[in-house]
Short mmCIF file of C-alpha atoms and ligand atoms in Angstrom, two decimals:
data_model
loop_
_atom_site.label_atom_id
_atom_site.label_comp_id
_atom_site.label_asym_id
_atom_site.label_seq_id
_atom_site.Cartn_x
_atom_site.Cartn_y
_atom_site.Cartn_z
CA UNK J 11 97.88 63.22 111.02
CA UNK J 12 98.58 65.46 108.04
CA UNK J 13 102.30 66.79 107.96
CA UNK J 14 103.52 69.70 105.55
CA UNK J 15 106.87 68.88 105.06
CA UNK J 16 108.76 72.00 103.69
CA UNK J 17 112.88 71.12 103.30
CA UNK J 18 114.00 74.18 102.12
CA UNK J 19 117.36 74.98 101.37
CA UNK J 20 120.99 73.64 102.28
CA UNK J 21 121.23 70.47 104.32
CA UNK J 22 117.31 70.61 105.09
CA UNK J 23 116.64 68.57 102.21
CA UNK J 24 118.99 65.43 103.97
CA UNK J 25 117.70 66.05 107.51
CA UNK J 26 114.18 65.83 106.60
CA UNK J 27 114.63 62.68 104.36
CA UNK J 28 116.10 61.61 107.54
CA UNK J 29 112.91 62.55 109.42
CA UNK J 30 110.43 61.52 107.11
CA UNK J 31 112.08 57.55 107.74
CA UNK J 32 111.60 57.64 111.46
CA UNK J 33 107.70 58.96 110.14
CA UNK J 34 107.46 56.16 107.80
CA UNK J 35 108.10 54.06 110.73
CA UNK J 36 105.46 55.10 112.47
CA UNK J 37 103.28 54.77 110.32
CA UNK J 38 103.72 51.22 109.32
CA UNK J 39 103.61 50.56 113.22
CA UNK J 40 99.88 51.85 112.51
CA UNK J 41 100.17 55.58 112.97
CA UNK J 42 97.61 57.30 110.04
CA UNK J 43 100.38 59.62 108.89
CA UNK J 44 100.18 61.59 105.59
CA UNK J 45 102.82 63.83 104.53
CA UNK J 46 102.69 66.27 101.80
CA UNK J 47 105.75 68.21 100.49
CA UNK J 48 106.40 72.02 99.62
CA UNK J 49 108.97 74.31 99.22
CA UNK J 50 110.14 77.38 101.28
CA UNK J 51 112.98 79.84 101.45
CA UNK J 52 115.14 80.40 98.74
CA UNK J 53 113.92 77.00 97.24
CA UNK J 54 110.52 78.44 97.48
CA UNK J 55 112.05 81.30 95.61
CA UNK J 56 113.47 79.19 92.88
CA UNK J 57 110.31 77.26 92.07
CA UNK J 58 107.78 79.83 92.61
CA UNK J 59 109.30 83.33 92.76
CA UNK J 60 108.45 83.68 96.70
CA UNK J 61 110.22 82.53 99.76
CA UNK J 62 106.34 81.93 100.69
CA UNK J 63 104.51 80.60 98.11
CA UNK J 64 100.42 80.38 98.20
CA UNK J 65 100.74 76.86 97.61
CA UNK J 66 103.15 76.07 100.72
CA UNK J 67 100.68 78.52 102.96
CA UNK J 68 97.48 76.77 101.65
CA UNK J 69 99.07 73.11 102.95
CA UNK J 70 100.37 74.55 105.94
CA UNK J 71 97.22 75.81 106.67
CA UNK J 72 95.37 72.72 106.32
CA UNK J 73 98.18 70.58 107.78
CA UNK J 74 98.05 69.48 111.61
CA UNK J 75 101.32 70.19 111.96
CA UNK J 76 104.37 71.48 109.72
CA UNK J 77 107.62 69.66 109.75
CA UNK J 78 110.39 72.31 108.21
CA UNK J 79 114.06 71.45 107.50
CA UNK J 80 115.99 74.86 107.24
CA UNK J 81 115.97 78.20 104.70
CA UNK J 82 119.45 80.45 103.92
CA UNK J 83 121.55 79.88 100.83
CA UNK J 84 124.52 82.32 99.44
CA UNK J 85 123.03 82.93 96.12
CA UNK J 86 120.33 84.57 97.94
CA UNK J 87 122.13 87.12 100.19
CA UNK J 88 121.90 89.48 97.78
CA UNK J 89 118.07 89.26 96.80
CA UNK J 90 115.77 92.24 97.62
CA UNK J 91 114.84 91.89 101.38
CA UNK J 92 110.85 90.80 100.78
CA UNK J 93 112.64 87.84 98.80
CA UNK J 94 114.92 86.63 101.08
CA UNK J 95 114.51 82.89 102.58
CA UNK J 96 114.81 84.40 106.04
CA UNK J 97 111.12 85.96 105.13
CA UNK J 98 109.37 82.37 104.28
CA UNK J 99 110.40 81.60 107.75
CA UNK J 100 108.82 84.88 109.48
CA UNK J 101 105.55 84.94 107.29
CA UNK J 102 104.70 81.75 108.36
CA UNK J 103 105.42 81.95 111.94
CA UNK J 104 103.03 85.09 111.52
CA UNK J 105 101.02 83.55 108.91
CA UNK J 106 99.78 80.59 110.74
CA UNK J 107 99.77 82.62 114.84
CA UNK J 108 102.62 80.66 115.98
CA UNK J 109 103.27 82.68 118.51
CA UNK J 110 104.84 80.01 121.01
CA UNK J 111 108.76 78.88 120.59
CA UNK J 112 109.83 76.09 122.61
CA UNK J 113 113.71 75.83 122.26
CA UNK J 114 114.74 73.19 124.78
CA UNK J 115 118.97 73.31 125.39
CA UNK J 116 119.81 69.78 127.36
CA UNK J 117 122.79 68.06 127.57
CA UNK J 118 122.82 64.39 127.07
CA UNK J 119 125.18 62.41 129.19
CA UNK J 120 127.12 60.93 126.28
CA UNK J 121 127.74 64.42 124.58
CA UNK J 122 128.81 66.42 127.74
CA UNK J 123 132.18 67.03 126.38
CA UNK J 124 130.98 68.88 123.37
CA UNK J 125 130.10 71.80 125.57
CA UNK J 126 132.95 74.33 124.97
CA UNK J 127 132.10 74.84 129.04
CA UNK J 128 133.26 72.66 131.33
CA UNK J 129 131.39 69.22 132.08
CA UNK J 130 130.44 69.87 136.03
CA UNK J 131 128.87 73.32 134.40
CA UNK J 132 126.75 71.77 131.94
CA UNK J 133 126.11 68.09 132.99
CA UNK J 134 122.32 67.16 133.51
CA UNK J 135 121.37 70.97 131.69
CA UNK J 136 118.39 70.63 131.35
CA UNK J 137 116.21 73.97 130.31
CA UNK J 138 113.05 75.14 127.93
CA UNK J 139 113.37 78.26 126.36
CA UNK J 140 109.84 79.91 125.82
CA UNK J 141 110.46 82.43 123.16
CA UNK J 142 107.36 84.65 122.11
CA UNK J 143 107.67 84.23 118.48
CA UNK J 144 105.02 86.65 116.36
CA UNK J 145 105.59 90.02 118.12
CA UNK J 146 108.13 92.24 118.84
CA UNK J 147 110.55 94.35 117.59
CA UNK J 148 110.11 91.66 114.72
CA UNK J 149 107.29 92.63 113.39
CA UNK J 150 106.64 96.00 114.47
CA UNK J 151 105.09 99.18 112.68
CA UNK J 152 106.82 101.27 111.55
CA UNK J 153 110.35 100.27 110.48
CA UNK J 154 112.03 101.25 107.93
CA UNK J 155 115.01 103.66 106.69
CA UNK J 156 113.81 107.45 106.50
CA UNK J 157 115.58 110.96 106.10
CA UNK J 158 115.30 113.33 108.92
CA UNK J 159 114.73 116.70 108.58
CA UNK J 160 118.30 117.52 108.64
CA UNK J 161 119.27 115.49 106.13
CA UNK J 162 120.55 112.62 107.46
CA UNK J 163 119.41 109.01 106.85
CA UNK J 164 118.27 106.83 109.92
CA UNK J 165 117.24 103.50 110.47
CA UNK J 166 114.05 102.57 112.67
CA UNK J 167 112.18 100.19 113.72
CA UNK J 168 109.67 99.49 116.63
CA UNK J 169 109.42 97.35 119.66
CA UNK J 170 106.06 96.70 120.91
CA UNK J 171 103.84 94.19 123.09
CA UNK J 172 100.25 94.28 123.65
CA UNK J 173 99.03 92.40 126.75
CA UNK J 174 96.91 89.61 124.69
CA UNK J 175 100.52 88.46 123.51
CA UNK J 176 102.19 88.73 126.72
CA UNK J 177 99.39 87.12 128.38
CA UNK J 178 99.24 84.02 125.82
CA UNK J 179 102.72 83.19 125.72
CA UNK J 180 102.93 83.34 129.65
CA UNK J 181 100.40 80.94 129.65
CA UNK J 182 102.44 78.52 128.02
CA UNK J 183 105.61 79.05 129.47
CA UNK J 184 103.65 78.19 132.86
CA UNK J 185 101.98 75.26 131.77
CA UNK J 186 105.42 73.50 130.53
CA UNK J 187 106.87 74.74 133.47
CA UNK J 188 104.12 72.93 135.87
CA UNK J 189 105.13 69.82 134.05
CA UNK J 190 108.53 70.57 134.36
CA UNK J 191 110.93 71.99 137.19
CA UNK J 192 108.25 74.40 138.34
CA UNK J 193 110.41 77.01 137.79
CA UNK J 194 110.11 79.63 135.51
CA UNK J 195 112.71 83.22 135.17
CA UNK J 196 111.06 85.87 132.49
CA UNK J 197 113.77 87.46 130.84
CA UNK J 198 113.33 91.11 130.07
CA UNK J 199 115.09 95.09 129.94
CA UNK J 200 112.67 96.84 132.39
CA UNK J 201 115.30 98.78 133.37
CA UNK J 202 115.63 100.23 130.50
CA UNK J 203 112.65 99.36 127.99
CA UNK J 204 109.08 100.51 128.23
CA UNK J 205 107.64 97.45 126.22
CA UNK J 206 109.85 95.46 128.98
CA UNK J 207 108.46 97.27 131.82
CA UNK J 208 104.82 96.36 130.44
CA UNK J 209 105.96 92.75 129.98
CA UNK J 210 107.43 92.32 133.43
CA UNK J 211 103.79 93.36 134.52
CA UNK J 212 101.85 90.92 132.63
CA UNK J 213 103.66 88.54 133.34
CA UNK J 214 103.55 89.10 137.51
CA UNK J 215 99.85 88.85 136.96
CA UNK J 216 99.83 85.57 135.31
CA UNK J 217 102.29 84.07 137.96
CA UNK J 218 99.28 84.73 140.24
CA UNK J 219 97.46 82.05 138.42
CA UNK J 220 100.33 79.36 138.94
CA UNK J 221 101.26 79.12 142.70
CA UNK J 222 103.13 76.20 142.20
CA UNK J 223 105.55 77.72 140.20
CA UNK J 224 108.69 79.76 141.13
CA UNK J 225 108.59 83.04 139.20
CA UNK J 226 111.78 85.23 138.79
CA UNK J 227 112.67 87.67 136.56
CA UNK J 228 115.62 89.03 135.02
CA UNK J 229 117.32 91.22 132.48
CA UNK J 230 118.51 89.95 129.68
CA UNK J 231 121.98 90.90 129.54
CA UNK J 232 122.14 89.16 133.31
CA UNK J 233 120.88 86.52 132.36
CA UNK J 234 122.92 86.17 129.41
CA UNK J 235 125.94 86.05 131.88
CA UNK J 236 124.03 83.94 134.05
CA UNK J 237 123.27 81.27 131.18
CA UNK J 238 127.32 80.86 131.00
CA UNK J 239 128.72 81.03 134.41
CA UNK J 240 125.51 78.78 136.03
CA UNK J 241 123.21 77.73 133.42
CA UNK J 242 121.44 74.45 135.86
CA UNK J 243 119.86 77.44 138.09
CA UNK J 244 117.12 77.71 134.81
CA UNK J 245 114.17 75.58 134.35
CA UNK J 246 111.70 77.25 132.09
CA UNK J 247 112.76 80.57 130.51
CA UNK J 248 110.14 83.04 129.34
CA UNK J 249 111.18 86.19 127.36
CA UNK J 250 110.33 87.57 123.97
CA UNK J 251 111.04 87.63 120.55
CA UNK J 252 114.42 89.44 120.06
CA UNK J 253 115.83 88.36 123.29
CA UNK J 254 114.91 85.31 122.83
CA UNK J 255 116.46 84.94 119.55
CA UNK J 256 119.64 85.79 121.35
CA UNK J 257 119.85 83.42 124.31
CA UNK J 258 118.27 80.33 122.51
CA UNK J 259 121.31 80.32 120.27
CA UNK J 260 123.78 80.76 123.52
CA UNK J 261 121.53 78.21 125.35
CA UNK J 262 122.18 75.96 122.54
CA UNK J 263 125.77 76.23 122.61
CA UNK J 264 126.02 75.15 126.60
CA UNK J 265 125.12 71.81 124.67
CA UNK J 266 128.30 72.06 122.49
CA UNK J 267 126.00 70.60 119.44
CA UNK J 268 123.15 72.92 117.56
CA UNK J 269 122.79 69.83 115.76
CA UNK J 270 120.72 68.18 118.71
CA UNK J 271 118.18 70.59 118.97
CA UNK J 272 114.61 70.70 118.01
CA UNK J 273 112.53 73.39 118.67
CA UNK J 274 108.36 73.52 118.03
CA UNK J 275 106.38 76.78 117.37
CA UNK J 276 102.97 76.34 118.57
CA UNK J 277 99.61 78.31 117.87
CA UNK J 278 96.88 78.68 120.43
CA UNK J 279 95.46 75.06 119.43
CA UNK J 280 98.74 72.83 119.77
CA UNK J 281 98.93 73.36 115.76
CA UNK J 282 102.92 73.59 115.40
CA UNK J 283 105.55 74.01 113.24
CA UNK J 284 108.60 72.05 113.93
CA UNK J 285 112.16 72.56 113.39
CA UNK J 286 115.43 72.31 114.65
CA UNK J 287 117.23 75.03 115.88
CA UNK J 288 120.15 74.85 113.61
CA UNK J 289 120.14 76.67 110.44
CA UNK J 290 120.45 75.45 106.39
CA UNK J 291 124.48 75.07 106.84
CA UNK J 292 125.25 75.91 102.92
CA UNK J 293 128.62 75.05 103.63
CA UNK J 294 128.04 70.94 104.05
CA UNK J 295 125.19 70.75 101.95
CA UNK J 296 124.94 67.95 99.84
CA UNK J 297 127.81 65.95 101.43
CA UNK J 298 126.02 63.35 103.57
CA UNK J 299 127.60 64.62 106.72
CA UNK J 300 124.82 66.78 108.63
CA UNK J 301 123.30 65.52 111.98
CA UNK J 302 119.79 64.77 111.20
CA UNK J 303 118.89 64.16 115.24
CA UNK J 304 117.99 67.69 115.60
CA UNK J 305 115.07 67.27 113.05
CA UNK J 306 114.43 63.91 114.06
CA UNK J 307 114.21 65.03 118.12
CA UNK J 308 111.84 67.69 116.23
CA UNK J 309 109.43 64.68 115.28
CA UNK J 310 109.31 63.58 119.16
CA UNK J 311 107.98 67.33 120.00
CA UNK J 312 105.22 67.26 117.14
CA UNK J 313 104.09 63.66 118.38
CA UNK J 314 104.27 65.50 122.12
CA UNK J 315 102.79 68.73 121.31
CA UNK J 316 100.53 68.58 118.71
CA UNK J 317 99.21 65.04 118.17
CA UNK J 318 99.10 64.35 122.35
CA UNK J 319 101.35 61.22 121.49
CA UNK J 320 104.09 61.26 124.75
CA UNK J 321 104.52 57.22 124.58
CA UNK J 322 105.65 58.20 120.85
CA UNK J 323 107.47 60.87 121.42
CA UNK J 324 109.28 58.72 123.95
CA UNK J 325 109.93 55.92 121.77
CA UNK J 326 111.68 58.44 119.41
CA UNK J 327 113.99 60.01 121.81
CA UNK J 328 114.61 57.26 123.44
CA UNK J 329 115.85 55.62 119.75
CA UNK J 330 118.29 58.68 119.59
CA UNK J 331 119.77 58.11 122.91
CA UNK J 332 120.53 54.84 122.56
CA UNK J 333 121.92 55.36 119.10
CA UNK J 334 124.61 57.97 120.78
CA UNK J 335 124.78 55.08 123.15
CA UNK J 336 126.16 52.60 120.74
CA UNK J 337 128.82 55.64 120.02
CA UNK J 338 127.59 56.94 116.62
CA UNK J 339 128.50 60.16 115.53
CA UNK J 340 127.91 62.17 113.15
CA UNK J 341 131.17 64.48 112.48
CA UNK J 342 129.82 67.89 114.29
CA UNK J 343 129.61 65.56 117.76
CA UNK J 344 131.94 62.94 117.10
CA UNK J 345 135.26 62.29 119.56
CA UNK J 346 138.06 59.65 119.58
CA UNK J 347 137.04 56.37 119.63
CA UNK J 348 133.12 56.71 118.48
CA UNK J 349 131.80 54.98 115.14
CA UNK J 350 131.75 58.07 112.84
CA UNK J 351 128.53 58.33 109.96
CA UNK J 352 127.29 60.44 107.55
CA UNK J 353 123.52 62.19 107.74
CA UNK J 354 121.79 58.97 105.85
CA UNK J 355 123.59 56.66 108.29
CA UNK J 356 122.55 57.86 111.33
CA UNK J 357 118.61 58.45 109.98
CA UNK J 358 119.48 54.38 109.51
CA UNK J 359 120.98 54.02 113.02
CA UNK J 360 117.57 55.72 114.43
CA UNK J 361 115.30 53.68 112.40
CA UNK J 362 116.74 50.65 113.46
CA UNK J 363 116.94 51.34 117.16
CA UNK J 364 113.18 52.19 116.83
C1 LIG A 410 115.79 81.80 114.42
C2 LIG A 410 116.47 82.53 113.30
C3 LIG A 410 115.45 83.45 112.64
C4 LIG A 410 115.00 84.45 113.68
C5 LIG A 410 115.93 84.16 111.38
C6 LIG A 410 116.50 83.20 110.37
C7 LIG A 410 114.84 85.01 110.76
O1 LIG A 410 117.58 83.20 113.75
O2 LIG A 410 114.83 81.04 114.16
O3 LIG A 410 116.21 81.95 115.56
O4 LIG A 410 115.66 85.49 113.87
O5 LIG A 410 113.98 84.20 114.32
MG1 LIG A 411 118.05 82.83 115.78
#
């Protein structure tokens, strides 16, 4: 099992040390683990000049599966936009056809007052977003800022899905959702969008394949309201790459705590990248106080996804639940009356409830 780990920037650094102990546990419980280190984002920038640098590709390339801790730092804002961290992140979704998102938004029992919604909304959430990850709007030619004829400036870009991608991604969204609630709701502007209308299609012709599974669709700025007023009527939700962006970031706020949430980016052979869904937090970086569990939870899906591990991945969320059993917190989920720890200390508490 070879692991690229790439920290990048801000608090990644602390949450994949974090990690890389519940790894090292593994692996002296006889797991053949090897993890090799590189840099991305702006900390790719710094030691190699590119947010992306041939070295990081060539060992994510060979890797089985990339474990990433988070890219965005202030001194960057104002690079030049091909130099940005943002871009390490995007070329190697693209780079290495990882073309699958799976941001899953649940709501553990011991955290339900986080939510900013109310408890009896969010209580036993449970829902996968499926978020198609390489296409889109994203990466779509042409874009760019031009002068019309008239004179004035405009900004463009271009939105487009061609039916191998919508096909692929549908796939997998159906094949969670068969292990899952059976239920899946594709997420889309038909109404309004000819690449949605397209989409919509596709995807009605894959739901032929999966019988067992509910199919509904919906437009995204419904379902946005729906993911607020009754967010336990989703299961599995399919939708691409810009919408997606959008409601995986409210779906992770029904939780109340970004810092829970992993997310894996698969390719067409289970190869994945995997991350959590917070960002690089420049803010509290350095200061020992991040929640790691998001990256750690992020572990459980690689030993799920790509190494075919379930009992593992089991063992390792199970670990985390019972450490927000025993009441630790770190500070972004912590409430009156819990043990508060720092980022370190709660990589500890996980190790030792392994
Ligand atoms: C995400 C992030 C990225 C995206 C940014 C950092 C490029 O928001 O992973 O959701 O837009 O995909
Ligand atoms: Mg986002």
């Amino acid at each position: 099992m070879k692991i690229a780990v790439l920290p990048g920037d801000g608090i990644g650094p602390e949450i994949v040390a974090q990690a890389a102990k519940v790894l090292e546990v593994l692996r002296s419980d006889g797991l053949k683990i090897e993890l090799e280190y590189a840099t991305i984002g702006g900390a790719g920038y710094d030691a190699a000049g590119d947010p992306f640098p041939p070295a990081t590709e060539k060992l994510s390339k060979e890797a089985d599966a990339v474990l990433l801790g988070a890219v965005g730092g202030y001194q960057y804002d104002t690079l030049p936009r091909p130099m940005r961290p943002e871009q390490g992140l995007l070329r190697i979704r693209k780079g290495l056809g990882l073309f699958a998102n799976l941001r899953p938004a649940m709501v553990y029992p011991e955290l339900v007052n986080a939510s900013t919604l109310r408890a009896d909304i969010v209580s036993g959430l449970d829902i996968l977003i499926v978020r198609e990850l390489t296409g889109d709007v994203y990466f779509g030619q042409p874009r760019g800022i031009r002068t019309l004829e008239n004179g004035e400036r405009q900004g463009f870009d271009t939105m487009h899905y061609s039916e191998s991608e919508v096909r692929r991604v549908a796939h997998v969204g159906y094949q969670i959702a068969m292990k899952r609630g059976r239920k899946l709701c594709s997420v889309d502007k038909a109404n309004v969008l000819d690449t949605s209308m397209f989409w919509r299609e596709i995807v009605s012709e894959v739901a032929k394949e999966y019988p067992q599974v509910e199919t509904s669709h919906m437009y995204v700025d419904n379902a946005a309201m729906q993911l607020v007023r009754a967010p336990k009527q989703f299961d599995v939700v399919l939708t691409g790459n810009l919408f997606g962006d959008i409601l995986s970031d409210e779906a992770s706020m029904l939780t109340g705590s970004i810092g829970m949430l992993p997310s894996a980016s698969l390719d067409s052979n289970n190869k994945g990248l995997y991350e959590p869904c917070h960002g690089s937090a420049p803010d509290i970086a350095g200061k020992d106080i991040a929640n790691p569990l998001a990256t750690i939870l992020s572990v459980a899906m690689m030993m799920q996804y790509t190494f075919n591990l379930p009992d593992v991945a089991n063992r390792i969320e199970g670990a985390v639940h019972k450490v927000l059993q025993q009441g630790i917190r770190t500070g972004d989920i912590y409430e009156s009356g819990m043990r508060r720890v720092g980022c370190a200390a709660m990589g500890d508490a996980v190790v030792a409830a392994l």
